[in-house]
Short mmCIF file of C-alpha atoms in Angstrom, two decimals:
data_model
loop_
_atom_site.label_atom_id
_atom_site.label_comp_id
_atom_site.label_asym_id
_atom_site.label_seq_id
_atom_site.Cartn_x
_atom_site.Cartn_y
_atom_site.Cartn_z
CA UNK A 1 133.39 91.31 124.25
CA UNK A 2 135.22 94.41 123.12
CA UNK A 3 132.48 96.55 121.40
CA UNK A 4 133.71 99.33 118.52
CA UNK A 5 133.14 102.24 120.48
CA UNK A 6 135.71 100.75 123.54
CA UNK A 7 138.30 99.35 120.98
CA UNK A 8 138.29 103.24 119.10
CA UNK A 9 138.52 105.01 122.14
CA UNK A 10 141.30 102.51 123.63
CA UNK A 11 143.06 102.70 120.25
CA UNK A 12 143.31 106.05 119.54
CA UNK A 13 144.45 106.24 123.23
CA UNK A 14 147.40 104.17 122.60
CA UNK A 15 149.23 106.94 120.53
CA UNK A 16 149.65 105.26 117.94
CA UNK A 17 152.79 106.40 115.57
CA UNK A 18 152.73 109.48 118.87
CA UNK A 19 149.24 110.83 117.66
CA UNK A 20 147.10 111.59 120.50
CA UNK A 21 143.08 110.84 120.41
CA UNK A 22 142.78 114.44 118.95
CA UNK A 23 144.59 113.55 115.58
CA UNK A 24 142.49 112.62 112.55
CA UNK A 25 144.37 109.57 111.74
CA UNK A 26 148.17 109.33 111.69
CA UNK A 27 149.35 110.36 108.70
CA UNK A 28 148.77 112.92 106.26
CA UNK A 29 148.17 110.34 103.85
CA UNK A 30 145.16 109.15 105.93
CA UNK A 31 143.67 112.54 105.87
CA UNK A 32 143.92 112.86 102.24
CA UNK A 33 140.36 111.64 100.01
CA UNK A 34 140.51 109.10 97.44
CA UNK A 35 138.19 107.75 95.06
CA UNK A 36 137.65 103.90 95.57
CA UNK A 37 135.91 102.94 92.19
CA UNK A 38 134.49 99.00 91.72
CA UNK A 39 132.94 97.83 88.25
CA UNK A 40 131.01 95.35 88.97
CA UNK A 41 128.09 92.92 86.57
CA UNK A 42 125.34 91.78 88.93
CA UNK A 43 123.55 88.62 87.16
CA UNK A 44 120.25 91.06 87.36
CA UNK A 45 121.62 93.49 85.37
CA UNK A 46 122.07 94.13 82.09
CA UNK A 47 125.74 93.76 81.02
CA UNK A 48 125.01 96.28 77.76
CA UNK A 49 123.72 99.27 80.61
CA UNK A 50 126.35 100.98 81.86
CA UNK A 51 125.54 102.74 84.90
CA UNK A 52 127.88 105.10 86.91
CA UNK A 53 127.18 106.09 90.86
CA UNK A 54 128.95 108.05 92.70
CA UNK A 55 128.59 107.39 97.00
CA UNK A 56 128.85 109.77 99.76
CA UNK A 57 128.32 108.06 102.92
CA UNK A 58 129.05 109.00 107.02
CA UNK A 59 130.00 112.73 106.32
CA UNK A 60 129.64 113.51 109.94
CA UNK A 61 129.82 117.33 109.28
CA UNK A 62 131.79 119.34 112.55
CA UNK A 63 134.60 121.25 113.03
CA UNK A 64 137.29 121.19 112.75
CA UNK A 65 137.48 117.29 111.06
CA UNK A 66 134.62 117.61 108.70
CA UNK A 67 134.54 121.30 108.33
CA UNK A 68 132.60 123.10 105.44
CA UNK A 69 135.14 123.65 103.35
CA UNK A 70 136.09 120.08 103.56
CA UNK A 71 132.52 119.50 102.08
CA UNK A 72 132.79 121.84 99.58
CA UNK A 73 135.83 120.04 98.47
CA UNK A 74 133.59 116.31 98.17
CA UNK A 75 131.07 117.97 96.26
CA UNK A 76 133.70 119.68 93.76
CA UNK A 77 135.61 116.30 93.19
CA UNK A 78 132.59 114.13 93.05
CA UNK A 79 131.21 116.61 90.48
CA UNK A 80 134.38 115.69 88.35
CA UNK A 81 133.65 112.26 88.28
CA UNK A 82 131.12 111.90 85.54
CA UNK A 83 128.43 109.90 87.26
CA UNK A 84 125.13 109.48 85.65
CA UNK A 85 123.76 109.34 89.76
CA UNK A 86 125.20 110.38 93.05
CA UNK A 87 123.09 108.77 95.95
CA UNK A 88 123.78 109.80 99.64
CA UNK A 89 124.16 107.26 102.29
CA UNK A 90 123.47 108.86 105.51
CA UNK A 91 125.26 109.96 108.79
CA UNK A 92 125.24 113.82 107.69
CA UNK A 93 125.53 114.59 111.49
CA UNK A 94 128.89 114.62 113.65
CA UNK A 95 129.23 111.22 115.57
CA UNK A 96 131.55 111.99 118.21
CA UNK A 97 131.78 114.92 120.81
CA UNK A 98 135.53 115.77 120.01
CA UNK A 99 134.53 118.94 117.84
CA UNK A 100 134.66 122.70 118.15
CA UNK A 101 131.41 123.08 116.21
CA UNK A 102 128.73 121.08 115.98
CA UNK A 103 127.66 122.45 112.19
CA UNK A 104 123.86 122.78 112.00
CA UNK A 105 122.24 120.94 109.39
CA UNK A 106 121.20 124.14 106.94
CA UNK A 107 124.47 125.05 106.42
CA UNK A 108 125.92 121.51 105.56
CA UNK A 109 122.79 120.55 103.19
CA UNK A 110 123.58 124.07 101.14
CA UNK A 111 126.75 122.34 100.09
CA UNK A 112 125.76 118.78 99.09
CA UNK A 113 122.85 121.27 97.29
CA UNK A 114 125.63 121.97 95.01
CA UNK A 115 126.07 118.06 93.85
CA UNK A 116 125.25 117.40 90.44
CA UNK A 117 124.27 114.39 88.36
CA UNK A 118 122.35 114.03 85.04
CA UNK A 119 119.89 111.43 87.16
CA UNK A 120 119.47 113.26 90.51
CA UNK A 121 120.89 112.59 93.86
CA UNK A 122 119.20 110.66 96.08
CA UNK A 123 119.82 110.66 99.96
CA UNK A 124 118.63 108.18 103.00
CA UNK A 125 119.16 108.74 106.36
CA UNK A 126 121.56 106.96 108.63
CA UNK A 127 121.76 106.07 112.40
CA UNK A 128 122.89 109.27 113.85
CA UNK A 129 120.77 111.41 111.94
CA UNK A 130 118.19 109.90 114.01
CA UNK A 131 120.18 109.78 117.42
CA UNK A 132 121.01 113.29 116.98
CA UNK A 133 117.47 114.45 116.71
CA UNK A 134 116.03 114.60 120.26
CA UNK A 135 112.55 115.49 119.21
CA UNK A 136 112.14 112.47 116.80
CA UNK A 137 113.70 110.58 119.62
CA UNK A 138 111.00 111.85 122.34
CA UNK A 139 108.23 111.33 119.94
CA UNK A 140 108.90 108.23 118.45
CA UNK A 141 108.15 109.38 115.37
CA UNK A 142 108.56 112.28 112.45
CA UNK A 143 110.57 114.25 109.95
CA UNK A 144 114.66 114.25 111.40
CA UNK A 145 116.18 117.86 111.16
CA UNK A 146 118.82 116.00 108.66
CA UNK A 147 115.67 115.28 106.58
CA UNK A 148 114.16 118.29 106.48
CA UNK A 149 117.59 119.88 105.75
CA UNK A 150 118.19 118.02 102.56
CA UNK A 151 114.33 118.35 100.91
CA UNK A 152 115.00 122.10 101.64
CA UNK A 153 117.83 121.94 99.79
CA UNK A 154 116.21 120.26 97.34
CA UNK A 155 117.84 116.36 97.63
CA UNK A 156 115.17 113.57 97.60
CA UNK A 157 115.11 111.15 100.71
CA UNK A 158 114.01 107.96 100.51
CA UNK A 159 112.54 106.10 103.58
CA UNK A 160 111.33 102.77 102.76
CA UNK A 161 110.30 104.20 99.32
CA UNK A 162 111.06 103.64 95.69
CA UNK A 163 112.03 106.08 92.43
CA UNK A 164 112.18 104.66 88.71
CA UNK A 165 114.99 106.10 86.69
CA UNK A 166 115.72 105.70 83.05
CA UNK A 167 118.94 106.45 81.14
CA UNK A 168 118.85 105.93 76.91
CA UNK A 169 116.02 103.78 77.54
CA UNK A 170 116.70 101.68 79.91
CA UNK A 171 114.90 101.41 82.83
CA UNK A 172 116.35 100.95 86.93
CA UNK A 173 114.96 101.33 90.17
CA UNK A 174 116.18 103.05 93.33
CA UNK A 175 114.92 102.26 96.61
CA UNK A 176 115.98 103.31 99.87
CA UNK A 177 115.39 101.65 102.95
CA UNK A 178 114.73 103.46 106.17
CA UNK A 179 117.61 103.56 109.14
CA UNK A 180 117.32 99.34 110.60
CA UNK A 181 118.66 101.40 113.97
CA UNK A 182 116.78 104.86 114.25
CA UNK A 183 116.20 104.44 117.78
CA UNK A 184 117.98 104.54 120.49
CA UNK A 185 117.37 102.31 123.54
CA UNK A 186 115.58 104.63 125.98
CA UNK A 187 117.37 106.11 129.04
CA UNK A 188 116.76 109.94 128.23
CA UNK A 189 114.08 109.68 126.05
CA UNK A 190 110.94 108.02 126.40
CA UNK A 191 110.41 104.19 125.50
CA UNK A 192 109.80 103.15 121.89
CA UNK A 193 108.68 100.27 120.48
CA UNK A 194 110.89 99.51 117.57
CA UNK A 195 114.64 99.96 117.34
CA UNK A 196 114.18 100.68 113.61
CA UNK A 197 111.95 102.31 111.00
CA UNK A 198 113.01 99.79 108.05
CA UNK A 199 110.88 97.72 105.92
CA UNK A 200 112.51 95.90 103.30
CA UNK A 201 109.39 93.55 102.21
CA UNK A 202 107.20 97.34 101.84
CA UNK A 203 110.02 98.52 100.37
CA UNK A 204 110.66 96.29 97.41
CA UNK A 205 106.41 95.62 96.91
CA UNK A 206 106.81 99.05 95.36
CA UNK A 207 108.69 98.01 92.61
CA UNK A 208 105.94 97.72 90.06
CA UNK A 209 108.15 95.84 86.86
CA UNK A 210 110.68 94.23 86.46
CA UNK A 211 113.44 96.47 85.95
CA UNK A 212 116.95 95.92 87.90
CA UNK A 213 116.87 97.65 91.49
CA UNK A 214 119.51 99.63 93.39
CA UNK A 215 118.97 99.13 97.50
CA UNK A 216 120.42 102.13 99.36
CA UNK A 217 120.58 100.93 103.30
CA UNK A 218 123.03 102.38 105.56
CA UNK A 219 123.64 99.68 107.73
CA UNK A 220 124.39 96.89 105.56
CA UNK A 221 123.24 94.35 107.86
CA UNK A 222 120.35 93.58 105.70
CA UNK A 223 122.21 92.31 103.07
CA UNK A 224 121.74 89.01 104.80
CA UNK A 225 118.35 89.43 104.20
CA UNK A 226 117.55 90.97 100.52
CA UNK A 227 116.79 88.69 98.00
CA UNK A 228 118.13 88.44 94.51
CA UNK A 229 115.94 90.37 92.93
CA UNK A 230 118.06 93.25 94.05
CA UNK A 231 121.21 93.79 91.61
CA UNK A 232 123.16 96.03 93.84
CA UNK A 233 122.92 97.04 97.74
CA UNK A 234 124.80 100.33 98.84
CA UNK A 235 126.21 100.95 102.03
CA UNK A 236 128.37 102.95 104.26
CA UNK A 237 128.12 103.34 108.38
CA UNK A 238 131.02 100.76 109.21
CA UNK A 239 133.50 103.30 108.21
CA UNK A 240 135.23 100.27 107.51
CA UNK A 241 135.85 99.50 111.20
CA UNK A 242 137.54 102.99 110.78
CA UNK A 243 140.93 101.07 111.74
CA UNK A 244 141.56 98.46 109.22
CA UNK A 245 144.95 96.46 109.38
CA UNK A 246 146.22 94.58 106.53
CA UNK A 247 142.87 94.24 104.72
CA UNK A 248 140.95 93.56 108.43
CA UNK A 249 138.87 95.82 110.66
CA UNK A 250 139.39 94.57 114.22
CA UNK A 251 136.06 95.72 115.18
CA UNK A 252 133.40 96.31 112.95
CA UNK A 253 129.19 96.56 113.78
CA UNK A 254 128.34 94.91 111.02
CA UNK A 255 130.63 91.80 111.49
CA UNK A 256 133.85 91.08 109.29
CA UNK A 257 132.52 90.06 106.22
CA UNK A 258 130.21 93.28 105.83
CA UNK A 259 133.09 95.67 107.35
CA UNK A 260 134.30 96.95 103.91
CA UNK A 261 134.29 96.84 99.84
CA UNK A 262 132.23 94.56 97.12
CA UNK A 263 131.11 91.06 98.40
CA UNK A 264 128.99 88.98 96.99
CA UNK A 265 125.93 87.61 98.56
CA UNK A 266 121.97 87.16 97.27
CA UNK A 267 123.01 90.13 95.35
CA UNK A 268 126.10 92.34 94.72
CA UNK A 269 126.95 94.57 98.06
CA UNK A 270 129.30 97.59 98.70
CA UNK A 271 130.10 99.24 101.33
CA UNK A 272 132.17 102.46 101.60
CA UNK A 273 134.36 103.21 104.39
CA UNK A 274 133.16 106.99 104.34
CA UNK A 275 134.54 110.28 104.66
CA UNK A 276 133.95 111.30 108.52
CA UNK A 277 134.35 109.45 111.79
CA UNK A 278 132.19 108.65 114.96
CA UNK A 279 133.36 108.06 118.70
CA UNK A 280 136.35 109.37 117.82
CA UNK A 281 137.81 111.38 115.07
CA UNK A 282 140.62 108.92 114.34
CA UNK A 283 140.88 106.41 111.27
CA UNK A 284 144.23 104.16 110.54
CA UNK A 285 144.03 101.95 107.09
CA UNK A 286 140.86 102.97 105.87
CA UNK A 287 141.57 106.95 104.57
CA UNK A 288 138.43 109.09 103.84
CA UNK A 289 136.73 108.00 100.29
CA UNK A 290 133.90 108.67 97.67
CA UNK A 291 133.38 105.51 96.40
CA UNK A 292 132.50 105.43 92.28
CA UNK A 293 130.28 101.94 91.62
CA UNK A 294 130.11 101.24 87.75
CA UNK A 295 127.34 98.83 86.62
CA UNK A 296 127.38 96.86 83.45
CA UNK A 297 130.42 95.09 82.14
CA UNK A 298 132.27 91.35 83.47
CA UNK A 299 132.66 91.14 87.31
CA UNK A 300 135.85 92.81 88.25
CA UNK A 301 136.80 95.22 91.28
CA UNK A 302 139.33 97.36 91.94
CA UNK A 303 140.52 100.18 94.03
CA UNK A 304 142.09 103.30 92.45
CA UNK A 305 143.86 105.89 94.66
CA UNK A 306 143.10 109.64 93.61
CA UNK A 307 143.99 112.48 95.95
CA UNK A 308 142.69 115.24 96.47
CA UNK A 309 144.63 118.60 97.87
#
């Protein structure tokens, strides 16, 4: 079977449109951000509480495709949008080697500092902020460098744990689950035991009331697990297959019906297709996005376009 990381590299090989493997996509259109936004009523939440979230997911912070400035410009638009939230997804870290700076995680956690939100923004780890870390890796265990980054910069991460919000008196919970694929197989590193550090049943047993719940994961793999008492599960890490044809992503780790936007399952599930890329900095169909969730009125989605210079 063809896994992602061969079909990328054989893709972006190909030339496609005369791009070589070192262009971010093939167009200038696919290198310009847009906002995707869904509205969406989960039957667990309360269609009279209207709840805006904005999503940042798979920066992948290097230069020159994910640069600083290029930051700086996600946290300026995303500011714009109004949201009564902004949650982080994960994947802070570059995911590919094709760079000409790896950018160290201080100096891209001082720009998402400057995200703003009248609830807070909230932030969970993802995959290769765990791969990237070679101590964590070693040990087994600990604090990633991506973590420590973002509570110095003063952005809450959730691993496994839970935070109750309010907004004009009604009451939510966020919980974020820890990475389902923190570890890496070991061939460098010493053995672990456990592929992942998540626990969804811990996780959810610290929801003390009945209030709705938002589940951050960044793999959204577990959405074949959570029950309904979750409203809403948020996503990123498929990119959206990162080449996505005519509404399909020819390869995607999570499986095809998990690759990309709002489905429908136990509860209500998006995934964003992100803003960076890993294996290779190349996307085709699936252009760089903050993704804009709103909670509370009749089950509808939709995708508006809104670039950014």
């Amino acid at each position: 079977m063809l896994s992602r990381r061969h079909f990328l590299r054989t893709f972006s090989g190909l030339g496609i449109a005369g791009v070589s493997t070192v262009a971010y996509g093939v167009s200038e259109p696919e290198l310009q951000l847009r906002v995707t936004r869904y509205q969406v009523s989960p039957p667990q939440w309360p269609v009279d509480f209207n709840l805006k979230i904005a999503v940042i997911a798979d920066i992948h912070a290097c230069d020159p495709w994910m640069s600083l400035d290029r930051i700086q410009g996600i946290v300026d638009h995303t500011n714009t949008l109004g949201a009564d939230i902004t949650v982080l997804l994960g994947d802070y870290v570059a995911g590919h080697r094709h760079v000409t700076r790896f950018i160290p995680a201080q100096e891209w956690a001082s720009v998402l500092a400057g995200l703003k939100a009248p609830l807070g923004v909230h932030a969970i780890l993802g995959n290769h902020d765990y791969w990237d870390d070679r101590t964590v890796q070693s040990n087994g265990q600990g604090a990633t460098i991506a973590r420590r980054a973002l509570e110095a910069a003063g952005i809450p991460v959730y691993e496994n744990d839970v935070q109750r919000l309010s907004k004009s008196g009604q009451s939510f919970w966020i919980a974020g689950l820890g990475d389902q694929l923190a570890y890496l197989p070991a061939r460098r590193f010493r053995p672990v035991k456990r592929i992942g550090v998540d626990d969804l049943s811990a996780t959810l047993g610290k929801v003390t009331d009945d209030a709705p719940v938002i589940l951050l994961a960044h793999e959204p793999d577990v959405a074949r697990r959570v029950p309904s008492r979750v409203a809403l599960q948020l996503s990123g890490h498929t990119h959206g297959g990162q080449v996505r044809l005519m509404g399909w992503s020819p390869v995607s780790p999570s499986g095809q019906r998990l690759a990309y936007g709002h489905i429908r399952m136990n509860c209500d599930v998006v995934v964003s297709g992100g803003l960076g890329c890993s294996i290779v900095p190349f996307r085709l169909g699936v252009p760089p996005e903050i993704v804009q969730v709103t909670l509370g009125k009749p089950i509808w989605s939709y995708r508006s376009l809104l670039i950014v210079s």
